[in-house]
Short mmCIF file of C-alpha atoms in Angstrom, two decimals:
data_model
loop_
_atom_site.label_atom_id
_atom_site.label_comp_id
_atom_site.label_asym_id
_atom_site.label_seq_id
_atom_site.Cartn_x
_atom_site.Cartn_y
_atom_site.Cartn_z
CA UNK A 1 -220.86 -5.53 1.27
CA UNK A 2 -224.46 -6.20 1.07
CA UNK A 3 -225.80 -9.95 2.16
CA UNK A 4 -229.15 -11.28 1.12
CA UNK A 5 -230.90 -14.36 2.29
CA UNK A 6 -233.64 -16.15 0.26
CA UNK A 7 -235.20 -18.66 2.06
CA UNK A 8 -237.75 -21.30 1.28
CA UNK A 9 -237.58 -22.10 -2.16
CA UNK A 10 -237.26 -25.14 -3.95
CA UNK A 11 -233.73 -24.27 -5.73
CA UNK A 12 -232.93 -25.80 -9.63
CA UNK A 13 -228.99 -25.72 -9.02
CA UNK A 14 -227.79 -27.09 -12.83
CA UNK A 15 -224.97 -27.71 -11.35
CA UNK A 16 -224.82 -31.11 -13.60
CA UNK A 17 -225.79 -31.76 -16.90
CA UNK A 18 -227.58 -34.96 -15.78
CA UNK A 19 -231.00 -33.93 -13.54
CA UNK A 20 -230.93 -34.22 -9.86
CA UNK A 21 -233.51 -33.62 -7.32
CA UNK A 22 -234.20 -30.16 -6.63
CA UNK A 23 -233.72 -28.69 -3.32
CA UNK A 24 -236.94 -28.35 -1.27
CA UNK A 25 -237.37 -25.70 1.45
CA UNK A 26 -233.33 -23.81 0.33
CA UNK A 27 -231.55 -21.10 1.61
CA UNK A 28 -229.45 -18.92 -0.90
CA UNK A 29 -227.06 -16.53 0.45
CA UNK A 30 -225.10 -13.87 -1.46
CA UNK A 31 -222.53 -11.84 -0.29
CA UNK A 32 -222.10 -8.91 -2.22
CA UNK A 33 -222.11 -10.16 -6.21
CA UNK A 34 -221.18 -13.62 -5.23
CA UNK A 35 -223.03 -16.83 -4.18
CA UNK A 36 -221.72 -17.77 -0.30
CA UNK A 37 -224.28 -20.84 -0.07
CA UNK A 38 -227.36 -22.74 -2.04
CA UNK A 39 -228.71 -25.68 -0.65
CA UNK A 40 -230.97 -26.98 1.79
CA UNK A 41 -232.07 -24.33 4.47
CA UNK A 42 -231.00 -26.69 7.61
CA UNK A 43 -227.48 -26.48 6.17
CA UNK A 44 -226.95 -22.33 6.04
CA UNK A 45 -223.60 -21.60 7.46
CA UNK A 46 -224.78 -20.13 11.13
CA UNK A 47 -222.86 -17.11 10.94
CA UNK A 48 -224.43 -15.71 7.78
CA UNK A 49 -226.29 -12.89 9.29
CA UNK A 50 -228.10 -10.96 5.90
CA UNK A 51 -229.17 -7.12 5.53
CA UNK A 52 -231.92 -8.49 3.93
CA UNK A 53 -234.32 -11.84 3.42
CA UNK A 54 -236.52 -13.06 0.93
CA UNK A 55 -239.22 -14.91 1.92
CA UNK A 56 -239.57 -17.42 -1.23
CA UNK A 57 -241.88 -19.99 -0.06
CA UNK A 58 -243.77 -21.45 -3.17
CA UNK A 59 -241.45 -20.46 -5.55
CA UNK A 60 -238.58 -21.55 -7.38
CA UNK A 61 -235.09 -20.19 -7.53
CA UNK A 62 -232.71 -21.04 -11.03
CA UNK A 63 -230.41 -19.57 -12.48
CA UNK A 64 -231.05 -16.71 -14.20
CA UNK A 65 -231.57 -16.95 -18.07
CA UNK A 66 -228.56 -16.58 -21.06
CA UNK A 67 -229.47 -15.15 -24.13
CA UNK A 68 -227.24 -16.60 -26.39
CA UNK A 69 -227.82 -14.72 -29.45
CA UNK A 70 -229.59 -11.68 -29.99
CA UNK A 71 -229.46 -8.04 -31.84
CA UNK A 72 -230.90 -5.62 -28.98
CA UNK A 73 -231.67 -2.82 -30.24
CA UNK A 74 -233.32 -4.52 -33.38
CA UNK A 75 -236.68 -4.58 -30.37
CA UNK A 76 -237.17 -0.76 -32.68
CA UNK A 77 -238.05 -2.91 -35.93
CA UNK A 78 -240.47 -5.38 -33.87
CA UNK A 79 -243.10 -6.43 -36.10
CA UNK A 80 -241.94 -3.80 -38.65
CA UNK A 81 -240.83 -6.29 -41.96
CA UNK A 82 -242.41 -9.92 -41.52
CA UNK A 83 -243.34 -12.96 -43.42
CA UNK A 84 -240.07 -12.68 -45.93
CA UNK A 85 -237.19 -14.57 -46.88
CA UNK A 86 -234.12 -13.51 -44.79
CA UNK A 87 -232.07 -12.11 -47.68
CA UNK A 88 -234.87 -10.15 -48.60
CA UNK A 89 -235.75 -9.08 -45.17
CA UNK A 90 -232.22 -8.04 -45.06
CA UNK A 91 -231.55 -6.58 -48.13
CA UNK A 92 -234.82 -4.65 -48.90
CA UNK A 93 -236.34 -3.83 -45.56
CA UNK A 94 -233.57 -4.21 -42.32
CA UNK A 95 -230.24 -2.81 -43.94
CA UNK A 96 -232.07 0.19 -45.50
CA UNK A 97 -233.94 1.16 -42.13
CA UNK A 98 -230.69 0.75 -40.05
CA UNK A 99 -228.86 3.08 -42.40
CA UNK A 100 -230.42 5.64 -40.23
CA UNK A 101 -229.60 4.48 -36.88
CA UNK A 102 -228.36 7.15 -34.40
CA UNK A 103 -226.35 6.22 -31.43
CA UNK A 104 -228.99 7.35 -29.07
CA UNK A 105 -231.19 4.89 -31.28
CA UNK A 106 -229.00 1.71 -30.18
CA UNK A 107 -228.99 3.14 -26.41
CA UNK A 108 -233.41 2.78 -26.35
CA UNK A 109 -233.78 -0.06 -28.46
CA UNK A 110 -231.54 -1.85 -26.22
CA UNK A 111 -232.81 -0.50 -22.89
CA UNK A 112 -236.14 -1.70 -23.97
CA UNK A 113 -234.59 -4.90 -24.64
CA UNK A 114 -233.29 -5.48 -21.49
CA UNK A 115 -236.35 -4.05 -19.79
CA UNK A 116 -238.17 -7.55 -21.68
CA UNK A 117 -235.58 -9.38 -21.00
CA UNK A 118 -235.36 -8.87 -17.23
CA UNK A 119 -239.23 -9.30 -16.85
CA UNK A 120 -238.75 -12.99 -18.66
CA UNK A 121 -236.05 -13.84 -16.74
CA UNK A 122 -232.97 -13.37 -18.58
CA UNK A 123 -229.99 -11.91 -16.84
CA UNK A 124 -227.36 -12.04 -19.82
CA UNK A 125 -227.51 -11.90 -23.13
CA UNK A 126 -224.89 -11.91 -26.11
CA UNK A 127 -225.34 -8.66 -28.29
CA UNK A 128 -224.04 -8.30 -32.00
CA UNK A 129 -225.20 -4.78 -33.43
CA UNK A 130 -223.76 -1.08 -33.92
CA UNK A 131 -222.67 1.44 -31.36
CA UNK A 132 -222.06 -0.79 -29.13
CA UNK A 133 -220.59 1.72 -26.53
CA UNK A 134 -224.33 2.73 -26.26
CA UNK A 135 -225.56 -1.10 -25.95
CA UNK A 136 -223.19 -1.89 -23.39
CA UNK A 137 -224.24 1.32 -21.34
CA UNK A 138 -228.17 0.37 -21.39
CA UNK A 139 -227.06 -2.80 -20.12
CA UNK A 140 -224.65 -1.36 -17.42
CA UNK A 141 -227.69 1.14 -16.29
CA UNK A 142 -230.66 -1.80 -16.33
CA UNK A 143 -227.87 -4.11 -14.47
CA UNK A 144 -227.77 -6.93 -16.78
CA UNK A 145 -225.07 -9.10 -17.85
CA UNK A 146 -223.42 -9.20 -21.66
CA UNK A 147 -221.51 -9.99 -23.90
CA UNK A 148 -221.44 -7.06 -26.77
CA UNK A 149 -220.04 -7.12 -30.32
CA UNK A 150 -220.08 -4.49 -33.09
CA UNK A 151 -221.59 -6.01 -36.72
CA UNK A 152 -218.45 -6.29 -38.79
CA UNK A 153 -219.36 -6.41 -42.49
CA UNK A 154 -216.52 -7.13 -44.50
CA UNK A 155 -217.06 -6.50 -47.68
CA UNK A 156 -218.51 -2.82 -46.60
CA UNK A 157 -216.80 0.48 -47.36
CA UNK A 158 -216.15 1.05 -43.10
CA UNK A 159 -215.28 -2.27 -42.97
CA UNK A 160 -211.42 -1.40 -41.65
CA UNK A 161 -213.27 1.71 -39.81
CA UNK A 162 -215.05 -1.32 -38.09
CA UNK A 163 -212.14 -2.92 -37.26
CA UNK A 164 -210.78 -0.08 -35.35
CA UNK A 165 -213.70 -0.03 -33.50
CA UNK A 166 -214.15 -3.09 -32.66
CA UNK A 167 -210.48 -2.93 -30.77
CA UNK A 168 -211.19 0.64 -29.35
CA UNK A 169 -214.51 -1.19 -27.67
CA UNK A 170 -212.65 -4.29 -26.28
CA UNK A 171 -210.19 -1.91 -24.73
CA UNK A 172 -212.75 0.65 -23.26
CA UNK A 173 -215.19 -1.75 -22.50
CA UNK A 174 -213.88 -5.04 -21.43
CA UNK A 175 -214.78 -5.91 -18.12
CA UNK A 176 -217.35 -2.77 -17.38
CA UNK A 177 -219.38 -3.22 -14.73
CA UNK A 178 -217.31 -5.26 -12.26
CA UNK A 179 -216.98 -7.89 -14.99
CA UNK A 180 -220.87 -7.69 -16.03
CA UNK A 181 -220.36 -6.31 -19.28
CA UNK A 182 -217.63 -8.48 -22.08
CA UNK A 183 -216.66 -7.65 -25.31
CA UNK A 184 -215.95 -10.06 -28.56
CA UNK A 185 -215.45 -9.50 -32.20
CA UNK A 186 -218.36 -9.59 -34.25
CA UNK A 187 -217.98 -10.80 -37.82
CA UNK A 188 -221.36 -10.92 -39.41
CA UNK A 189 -221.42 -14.00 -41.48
CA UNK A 190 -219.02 -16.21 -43.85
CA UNK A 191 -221.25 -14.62 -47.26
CA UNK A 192 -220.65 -10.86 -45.69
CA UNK A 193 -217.12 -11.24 -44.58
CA UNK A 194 -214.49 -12.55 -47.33
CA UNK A 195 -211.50 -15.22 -45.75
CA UNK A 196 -208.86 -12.18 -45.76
CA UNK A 197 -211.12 -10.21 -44.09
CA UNK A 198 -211.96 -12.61 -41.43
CA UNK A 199 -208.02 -13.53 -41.14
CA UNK A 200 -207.81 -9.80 -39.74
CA UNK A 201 -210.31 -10.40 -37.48
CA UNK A 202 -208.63 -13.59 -36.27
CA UNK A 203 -205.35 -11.82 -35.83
CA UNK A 204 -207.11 -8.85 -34.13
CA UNK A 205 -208.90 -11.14 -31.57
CA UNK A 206 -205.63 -12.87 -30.77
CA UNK A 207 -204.10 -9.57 -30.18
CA UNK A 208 -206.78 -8.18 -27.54
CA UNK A 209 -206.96 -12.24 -26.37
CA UNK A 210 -210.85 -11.59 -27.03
CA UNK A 211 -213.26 -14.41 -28.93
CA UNK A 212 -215.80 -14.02 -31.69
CA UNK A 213 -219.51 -14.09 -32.50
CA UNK A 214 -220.29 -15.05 -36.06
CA UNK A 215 -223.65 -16.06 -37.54
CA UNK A 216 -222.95 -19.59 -39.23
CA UNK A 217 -225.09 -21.96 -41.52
CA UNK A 218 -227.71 -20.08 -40.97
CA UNK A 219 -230.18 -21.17 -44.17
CA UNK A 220 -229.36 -22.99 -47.67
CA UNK A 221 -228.35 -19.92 -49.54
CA UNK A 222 -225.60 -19.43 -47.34
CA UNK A 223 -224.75 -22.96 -47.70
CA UNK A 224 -224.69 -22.90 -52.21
CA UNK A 225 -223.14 -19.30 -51.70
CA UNK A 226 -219.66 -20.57 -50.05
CA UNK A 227 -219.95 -24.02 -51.92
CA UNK A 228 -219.94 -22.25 -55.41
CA UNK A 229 -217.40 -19.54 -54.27
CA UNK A 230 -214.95 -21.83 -51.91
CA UNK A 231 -216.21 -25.38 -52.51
CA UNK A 232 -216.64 -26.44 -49.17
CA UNK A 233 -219.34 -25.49 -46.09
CA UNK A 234 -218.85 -22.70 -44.08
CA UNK A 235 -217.85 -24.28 -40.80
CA UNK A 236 -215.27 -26.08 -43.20
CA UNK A 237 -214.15 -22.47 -44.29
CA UNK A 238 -214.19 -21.23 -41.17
CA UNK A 239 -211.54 -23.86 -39.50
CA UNK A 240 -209.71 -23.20 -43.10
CA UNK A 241 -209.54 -19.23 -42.07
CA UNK A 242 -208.16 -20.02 -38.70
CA UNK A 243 -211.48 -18.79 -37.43
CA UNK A 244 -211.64 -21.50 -33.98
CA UNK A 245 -208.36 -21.19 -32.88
CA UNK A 246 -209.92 -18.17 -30.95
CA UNK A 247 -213.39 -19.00 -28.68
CA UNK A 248 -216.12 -18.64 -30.89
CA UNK A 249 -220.06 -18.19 -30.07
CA UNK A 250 -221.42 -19.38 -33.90
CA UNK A 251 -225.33 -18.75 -34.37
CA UNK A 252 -227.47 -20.76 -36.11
CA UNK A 253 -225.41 -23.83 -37.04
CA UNK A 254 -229.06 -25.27 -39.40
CA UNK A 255 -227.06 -26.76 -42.30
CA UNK A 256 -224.15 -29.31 -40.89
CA UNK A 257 -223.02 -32.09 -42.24
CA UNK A 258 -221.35 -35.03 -39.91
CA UNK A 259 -217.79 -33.36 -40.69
CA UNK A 260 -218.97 -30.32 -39.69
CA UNK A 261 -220.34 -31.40 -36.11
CA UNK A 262 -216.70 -33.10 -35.86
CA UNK A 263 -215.29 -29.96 -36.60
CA UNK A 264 -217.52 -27.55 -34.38
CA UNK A 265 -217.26 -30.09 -30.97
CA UNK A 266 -213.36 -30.49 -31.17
CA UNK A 267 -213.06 -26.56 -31.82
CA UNK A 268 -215.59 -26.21 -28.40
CA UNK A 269 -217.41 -23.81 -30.38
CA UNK A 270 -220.17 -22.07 -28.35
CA UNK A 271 -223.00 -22.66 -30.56
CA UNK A 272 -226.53 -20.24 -30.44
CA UNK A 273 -229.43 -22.49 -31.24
CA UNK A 274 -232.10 -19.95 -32.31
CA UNK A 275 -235.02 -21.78 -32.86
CA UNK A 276 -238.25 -19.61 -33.58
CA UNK A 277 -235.71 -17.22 -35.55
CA UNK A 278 -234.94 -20.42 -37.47
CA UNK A 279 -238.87 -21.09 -37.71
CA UNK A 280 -240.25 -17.82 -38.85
CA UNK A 281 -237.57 -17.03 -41.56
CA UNK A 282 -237.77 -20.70 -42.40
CA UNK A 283 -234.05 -21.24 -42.07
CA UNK A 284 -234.82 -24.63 -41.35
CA UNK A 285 -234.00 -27.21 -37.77
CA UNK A 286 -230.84 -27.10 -36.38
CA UNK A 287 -229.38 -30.80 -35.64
CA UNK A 288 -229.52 -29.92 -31.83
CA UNK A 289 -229.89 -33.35 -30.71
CA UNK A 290 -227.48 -34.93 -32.87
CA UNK A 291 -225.03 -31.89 -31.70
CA UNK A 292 -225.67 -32.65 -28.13
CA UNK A 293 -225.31 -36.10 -28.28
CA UNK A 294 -221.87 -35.45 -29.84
CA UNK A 295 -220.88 -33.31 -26.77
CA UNK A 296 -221.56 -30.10 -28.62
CA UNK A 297 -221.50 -26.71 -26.35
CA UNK A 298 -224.85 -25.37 -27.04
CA UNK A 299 -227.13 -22.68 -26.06
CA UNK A 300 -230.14 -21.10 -26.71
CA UNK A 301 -231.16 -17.27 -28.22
CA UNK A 302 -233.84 -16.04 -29.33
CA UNK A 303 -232.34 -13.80 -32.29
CA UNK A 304 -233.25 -9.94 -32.39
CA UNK A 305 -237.50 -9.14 -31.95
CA UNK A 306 -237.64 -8.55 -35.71
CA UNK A 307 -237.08 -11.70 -36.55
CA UNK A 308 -238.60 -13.73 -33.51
CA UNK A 309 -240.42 -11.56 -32.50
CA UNK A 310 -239.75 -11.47 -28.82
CA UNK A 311 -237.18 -11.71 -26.41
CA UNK A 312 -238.94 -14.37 -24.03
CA UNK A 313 -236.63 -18.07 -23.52
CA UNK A 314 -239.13 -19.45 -21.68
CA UNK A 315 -240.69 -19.65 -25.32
CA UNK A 316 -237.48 -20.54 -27.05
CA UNK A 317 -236.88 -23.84 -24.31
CA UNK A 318 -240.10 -24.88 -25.31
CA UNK A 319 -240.24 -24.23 -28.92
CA UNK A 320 -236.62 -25.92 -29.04
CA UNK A 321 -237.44 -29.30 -27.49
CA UNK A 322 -240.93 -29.52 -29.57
CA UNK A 323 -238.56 -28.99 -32.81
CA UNK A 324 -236.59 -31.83 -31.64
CA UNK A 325 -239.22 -34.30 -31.22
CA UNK A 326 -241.02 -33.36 -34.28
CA UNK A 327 -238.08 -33.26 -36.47
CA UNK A 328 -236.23 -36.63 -35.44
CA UNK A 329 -239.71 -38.79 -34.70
CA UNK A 330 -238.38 -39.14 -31.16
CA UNK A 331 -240.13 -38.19 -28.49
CA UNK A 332 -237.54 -38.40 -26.10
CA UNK A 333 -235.32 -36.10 -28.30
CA UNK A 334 -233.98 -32.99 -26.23
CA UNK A 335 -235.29 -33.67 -22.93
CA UNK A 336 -236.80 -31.22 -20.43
CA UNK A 337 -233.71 -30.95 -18.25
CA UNK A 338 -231.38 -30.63 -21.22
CA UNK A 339 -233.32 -27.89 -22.77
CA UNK A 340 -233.18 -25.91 -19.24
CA UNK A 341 -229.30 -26.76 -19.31
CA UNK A 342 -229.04 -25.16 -22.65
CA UNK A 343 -230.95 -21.79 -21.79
CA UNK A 344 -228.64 -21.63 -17.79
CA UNK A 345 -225.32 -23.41 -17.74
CA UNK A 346 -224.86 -24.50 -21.43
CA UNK A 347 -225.55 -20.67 -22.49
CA UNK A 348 -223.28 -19.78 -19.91
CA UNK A 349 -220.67 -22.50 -21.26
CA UNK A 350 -221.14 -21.21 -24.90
CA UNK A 351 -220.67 -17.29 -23.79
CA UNK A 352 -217.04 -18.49 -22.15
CA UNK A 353 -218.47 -17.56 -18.61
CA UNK A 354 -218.74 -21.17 -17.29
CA UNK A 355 -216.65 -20.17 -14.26
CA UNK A 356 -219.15 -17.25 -13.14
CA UNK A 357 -222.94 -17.80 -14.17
CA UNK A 358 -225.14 -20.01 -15.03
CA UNK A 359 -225.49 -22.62 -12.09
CA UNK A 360 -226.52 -21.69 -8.67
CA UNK A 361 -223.45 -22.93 -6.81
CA UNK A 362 -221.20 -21.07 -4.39
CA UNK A 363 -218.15 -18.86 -5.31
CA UNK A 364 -220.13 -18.43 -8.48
CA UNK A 365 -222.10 -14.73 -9.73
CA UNK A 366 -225.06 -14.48 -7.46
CA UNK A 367 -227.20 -14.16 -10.98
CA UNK A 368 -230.87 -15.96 -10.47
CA UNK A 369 -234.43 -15.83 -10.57
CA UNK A 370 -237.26 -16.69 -8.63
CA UNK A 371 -240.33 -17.94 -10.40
CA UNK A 372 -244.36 -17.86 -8.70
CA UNK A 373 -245.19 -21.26 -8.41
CA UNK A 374 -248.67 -20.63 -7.26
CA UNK A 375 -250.26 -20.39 -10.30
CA UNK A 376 -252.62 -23.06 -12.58
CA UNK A 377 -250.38 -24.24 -15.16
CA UNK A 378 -247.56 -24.89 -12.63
CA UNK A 379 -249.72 -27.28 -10.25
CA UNK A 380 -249.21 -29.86 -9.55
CA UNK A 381 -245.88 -29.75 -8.92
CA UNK A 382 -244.78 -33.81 -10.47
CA UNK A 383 -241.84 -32.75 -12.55
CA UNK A 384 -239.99 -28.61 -12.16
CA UNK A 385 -237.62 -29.00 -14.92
CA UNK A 386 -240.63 -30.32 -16.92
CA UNK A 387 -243.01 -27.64 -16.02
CA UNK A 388 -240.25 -24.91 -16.36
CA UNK A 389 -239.85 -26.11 -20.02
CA UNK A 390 -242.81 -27.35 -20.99
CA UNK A 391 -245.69 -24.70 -18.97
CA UNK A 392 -243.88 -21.89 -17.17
CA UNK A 393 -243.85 -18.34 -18.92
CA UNK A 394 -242.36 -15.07 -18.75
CA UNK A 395 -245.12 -13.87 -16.55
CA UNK A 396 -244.51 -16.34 -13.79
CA UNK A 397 -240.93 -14.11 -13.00
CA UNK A 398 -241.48 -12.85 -9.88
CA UNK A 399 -238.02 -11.33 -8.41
CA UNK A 400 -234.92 -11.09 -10.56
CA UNK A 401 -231.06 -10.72 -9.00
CA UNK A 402 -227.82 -10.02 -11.48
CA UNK A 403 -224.43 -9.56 -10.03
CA UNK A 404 -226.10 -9.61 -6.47
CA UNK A 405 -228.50 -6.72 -7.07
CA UNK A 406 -232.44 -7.00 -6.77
CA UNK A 407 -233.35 -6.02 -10.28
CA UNK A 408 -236.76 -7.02 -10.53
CA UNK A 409 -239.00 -8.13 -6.97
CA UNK A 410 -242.36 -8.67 -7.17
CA UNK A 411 -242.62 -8.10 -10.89
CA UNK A 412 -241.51 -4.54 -10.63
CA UNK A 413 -238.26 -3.97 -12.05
CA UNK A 414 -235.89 -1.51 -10.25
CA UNK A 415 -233.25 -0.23 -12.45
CA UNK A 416 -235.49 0.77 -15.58
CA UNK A 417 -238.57 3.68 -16.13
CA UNK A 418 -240.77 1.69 -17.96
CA UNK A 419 -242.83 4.31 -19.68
CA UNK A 420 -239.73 6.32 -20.27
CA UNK A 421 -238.43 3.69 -22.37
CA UNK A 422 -242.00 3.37 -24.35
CA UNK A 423 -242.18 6.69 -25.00
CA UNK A 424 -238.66 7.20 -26.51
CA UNK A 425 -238.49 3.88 -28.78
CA UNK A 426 -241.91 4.93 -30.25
CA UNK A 427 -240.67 8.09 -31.15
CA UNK A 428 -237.71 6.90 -32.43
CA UNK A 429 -238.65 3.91 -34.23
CA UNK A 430 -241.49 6.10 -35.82
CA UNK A 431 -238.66 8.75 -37.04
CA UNK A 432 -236.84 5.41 -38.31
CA UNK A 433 -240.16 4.10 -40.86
CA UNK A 434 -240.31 7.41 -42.26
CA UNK A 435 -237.00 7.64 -43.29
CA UNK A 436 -236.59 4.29 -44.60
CA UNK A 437 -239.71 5.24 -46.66
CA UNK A 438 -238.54 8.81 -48.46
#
């Protein structure tokens, strides 16, 4: 069993969802995938003896980053279909172009994926796509953390052949990677996936004891489409359905009203805020404040890179508290501690894996990051949370750990050949235009 020993940082725990000081001059140690200690360096257990240390002094050690809510391998279509409505985007420019998805496709996409999201400082990330088998191994071989899902249409002709699926990946895939790697069911969306289809789903995920990632309330069209067809909102539908009596991660959540909040925070539904998704397709603001205040479980995703268009939280943190101040005339509105508590522990909360990741506390997964401090826009150093939400970037990632492993150190990440990765999703996402195009 390995042990590593960082020493001299100034550790963000999130160990509460109130701010306390941080922890100058800290010593984390981690025994094999687990955290042994985190806290001050003067209080290391004395017979700790590491295989390796970390010298961290000037930096800042978190927890690493959750991804709430994002489509992988959708980093091929990057910048390929922008500036449109979403049912539009969907309809004439996404669903045709992933008609010709290959497995091997879904394996690059999301290897390049996790290749930007380990460099911003995201360690797990919930997946909804296809092949799943191939998502979950790019994510076993870069050494993330994630929660996968195969897109379930329902109203598609494989929509049973989906179903199928979707049980032969829980039970081939569940628990991969010493745990890293967890599987849910993946209903797309209340106007794709008809009540007696999502019943199914409900009885299959109480059958493999698994929960589900939907996309929910998403923009007003979804909203007048399940009004006119089942007179009532789709978080209303969904408790109708039976839907929440399994865990649920719902994305989106734009368009509530006050029964729906009620509904969604005595469910404990896991909810995705995605907020430059939300932005870009004009989906509108998500009541994040409002859900918060209510004692709503909520993270933060960023969505899949064709509709963001990039995997970086450090972005979405920011761009999330902004919307809240600007939307509800308070300036106070999602402050700079809660937003950092959405995109660590709350993400982690939302995912179901409070108990492992997201906080930097002992017994817990030794996932975390260590951020440069010695830079401009960090200096000086009056407020971290408010300079990790408000001025910190991607770039300032120095050294990324998942599961105990040194992923990234020194901005050079370990598990993944960069221009391997480059090479092959050009190809392929080339091959992919010009047969969307015949």
């Amino acid at each position: 069993m390995s042990r590593i020993l960082i020493r001299g940082a100034t550790i963000i725990t999130m160990e509460s969802t109130s701010p306390v000081p941080p922890i100058e001059n800290g010593a984390i140690a981690i025994e094999g995938n687990t955290l042994a200690y985190a806290g001050p360096l003067s209080g290391l257990p004395a017979d700790f003896q590491p295989d390796q240390t970390i010298d961290a002094t000037g930096m800042l050690a978190l927890p690493g980053l959750v991804n709430c809510h994002t489509h992988a391998a959708m980093t091929l279509l990057r910048s390929y279909a922008d500036d449109m409505p979403l049912m539009s985007w969907l309809n004439d420019k996404i669903w045709p172009l992933e008609a010709n998805l290959e497995r091997d496709d879904i394996y690059w996409g999301t290897m390049l994926a996790c290749l930007e999201m380990i460099k911003s400082g995201t360690t797990c990330f919930a997946d909804m796509y296809f092949h799943m088998r191939r998502a979950g191994q790019a994510a076993l071989d870069a050494g993330m953390r994630a929660s996968i899902a195969r897109g379930m249409i329902g109203t598609a002709p494989n929509s049973e052949e989906a179903l199928a699926y979707s049980r032969e990946l829980v039970q081939s895939w569940q628990g991969q990677g010493d745990g890293r790697i967890t599987v849910t069911l993946g209903p797309h969306a209340p106007y794709t996936c008809p009540p007696a289809y999502l019943e199914k789903v409900v009885r299959l995920a109480h059958d493999l004891n698994v929960g589900i990632h939907i996309h929910l309330a998403e923009t007003r069209d979804e909203i007048n489409m399940i009004n006119q067809q089942y007179g009532q909102t789709p978080i209303a539908l969904m408790e109708q359905v039976g839907l929440f009596e399994r865990p649920v991660l719902a994305a989106h959540c734009v368009h509530l009203t006050e029964a729906d909040i009620e509904i969604l925070v005595r469910r404990r539904v896991g909810i995705a805020h995605n907020p430059q998704s939300n932005m870009k397709l004009a989906s509108g603001i998500a009541p994040v404040e409002k859900l918060r205040r209510a004692g709503a479980i909520v993270g933060i995703g960023t969505d899949g890179a064709a509709s963001n268009n990039n995997l970086d939280m450090f972005e979405e943190m920011r761009t999330a508290a902004l919307l809240q101040k600007v939307s509800t005339g308070d300036p106070t509105a999602l402050p700079a501690y809660a937003a950092l508590y959405m995109a660590t522990a709350g993400g982690a909360a939302a995912l179901g894996l409070e108990g492992q990741v997201g906080r930097l506390q002992a017994g817990l997964r030794a996932d975390l990051i260590l951020l440069n401090t010695r830079v401009p826009h960090l200096c000086p150093p009056h407020d971290w949370y408010a300079h990790l939400v408000y001025a910190a970037g991607a770039a300032d990632v120095d050294t990324v750990i998942i599961d105990g492993r040194l992923v990234m150190q020194n901005r050079q990440v370990l598990t993944v050949e960069e221009e391997k990765v480059y090479a092959e999703v050009t190809q392929r996402a080339n091959r992919l235009v010009a047969a969307a195009q015949k």
